[in-house]
Amino acid sequence: MPLDPWIPREVSWTFAAIVAVLVVASVIVALMRRGAGAGRHAELAARVNAWWVMVAVFAIAIAFRRGVAIGFFAILSFLALKEYLSLIPTRRADRRVLFWAYLAVPLQYLWVYQAWYHMFLVFIPVWAFLFIAMRMVLSGETRDFLRAAGTIHWGLMTMVFGLSHLAYLLVLPDAGPVRPGAPTHGAGLLLFVVLLTQFNDVLQYVWGRLLGRHKVIPSVSPNKTVEGLLGGALTTTAIAFFLAPVLTPLTPPHAIAAGLMIGFGGFIGDVTISALKRDLGVKDSGTLIPGHGGLLDRIDSLLFTAPLFFHFMKYFYY
């Protein structure tokens, strides 16, 4: 399959707009931190700096040939799985099993690179699922078997299978748009779902701070409110409606559906990882990203929005 390194103009201009927004945000934060405000706005400054890092990394990921971008997402999955497994208590008997779990990462992304859709779909949920269970049984250790098997399988499904849908967006065929001439490039689809997912996280936080009164799941995430959830999801849907014609072949009704799906799906991904961290008794999953904790703290929403958006696009357009 020929891999086209060209990035559409629409994607480049959208990316330039993101950089412009970050420049403005950096200037505003710098002004806010002058004098006595330095300590008070330190967390905000750290978050803006983290966005600069993420934008730079994402730009590098899509600026080269698709093979390089797919390799970038493979590394992202590997780091996410490693961070996840470093948080989860594992049995001594499973140390060799973890080797096979890590080996699943390059294999899954090989299927993405080859655009082998059916193997991409079944490798983790079927082949890796069965092989990991068999390998654990052969170790002869039965104590906490179910907990250990569930831990490894869930990690593979989310950190590898779920995230690999982002990479597969890059190799979807440029065919079959509902409207002739509509954008169908994989880089546009990728930017669309990542941008909306990250905006959704910020918007739910902002609406929650402004209007939040009623808690959604206080035992899991005390700061999440109904007002923040609804305000963020609806604002994300509005952005999806206006951004879809620039980056995707989505029709207006489908753009609204995708926006709602990303808004609510991102929330579920966020609180799911929050529940995981509460179960383990940790605040952040790590310290990889300054101002945002670990990698899982940054990609938690994408674990759900990536496969939801991918299969939505696959069903209706590809």
PDB file of C-alpha atoms in Angstrom, residues 4-18 62 181 183-188 191 243 245-248:
ATOM      1  CA  ASP A   4       1.255   9.388   1.111  1.00  0.00           C
ATOM      2  CA  PRO A   5       3.285  11.808   3.259  1.00  0.00           C
ATOM      3  CA  TRP A   6       1.237  14.794   2.100  1.00  0.00           C
ATOM      4  CA  ILE A   7      -0.832  16.543   4.755  1.00  0.00           C
ATOM      5  CA  PRO A   8      -3.933  18.341   3.442  1.00  0.00           C
ATOM      6  CA  ARG A   9      -4.057  22.115   3.605  1.00  0.00           C
ATOM      7  CA  GLU A  10      -7.126  21.992   5.842  1.00  0.00           C
ATOM      8  CA  VAL A  11      -5.214  20.015   8.463  1.00  0.00           C
ATOM      9  CA  SER A  12      -2.249  22.405   8.304  1.00  0.00           C
ATOM     10  CA  TRP A  13      -4.454  25.474   8.727  1.00  0.00           C
ATOM     11  CA  THR A  14      -6.368  23.922  11.606  1.00  0.00           C
ATOM     12  CA  PHE A  15      -3.115  23.027  13.280  1.00  0.00           C
ATOM     13  CA  ALA A  16      -1.853  26.589  12.766  1.00  0.00           C
ATOM     14  CA  ALA A  17      -5.015  27.892  14.446  1.00  0.00           C
ATOM     15  CA  ILE A  18      -4.356  25.644  17.453  1.00  0.00           C
ATOM     16  CA  ILE A  62       1.649  13.461  11.445  1.00  0.00           C
ATOM     17  CA  GLY A 181     -15.087  16.685  -2.747  1.00  0.00           C
ATOM     18  CA  PRO A 183     -12.238  15.897   3.035  1.00  0.00           C
ATOM     19  CA  THR A 184     -11.447  12.221   3.631  1.00  0.00           C
ATOM     20  CA  HIS A 185      -7.743  12.267   4.549  1.00  0.00           C
ATOM     21  CA  GLY A 186      -6.852  10.196   7.604  1.00  0.00           C
ATOM     22  CA  ALA A 187      -4.830  13.023   9.154  1.00  0.00           C
ATOM     23  CA  GLY A 188      -7.968  15.174   9.199  1.00  0.00           C
ATOM     24  CA  LEU A 191      -6.926  15.648  14.223  1.00  0.00           C
ATOM     25  CA  LEU A 243     -15.179  21.794  12.215  1.00  0.00           C
ATOM     26  CA  PRO A 245     -16.717  20.195   6.959  1.00  0.00           C
ATOM     27  CA  VAL A 246     -13.078  21.282   7.230  1.00  0.00           C
ATOM     28  CA  LEU A 247     -11.538  17.980   8.326  1.00  0.00           C
ATOM     29  CA  THR A 248     -14.036  15.179   7.664  1.00  0.00           C
TER      30      THR A 248
END
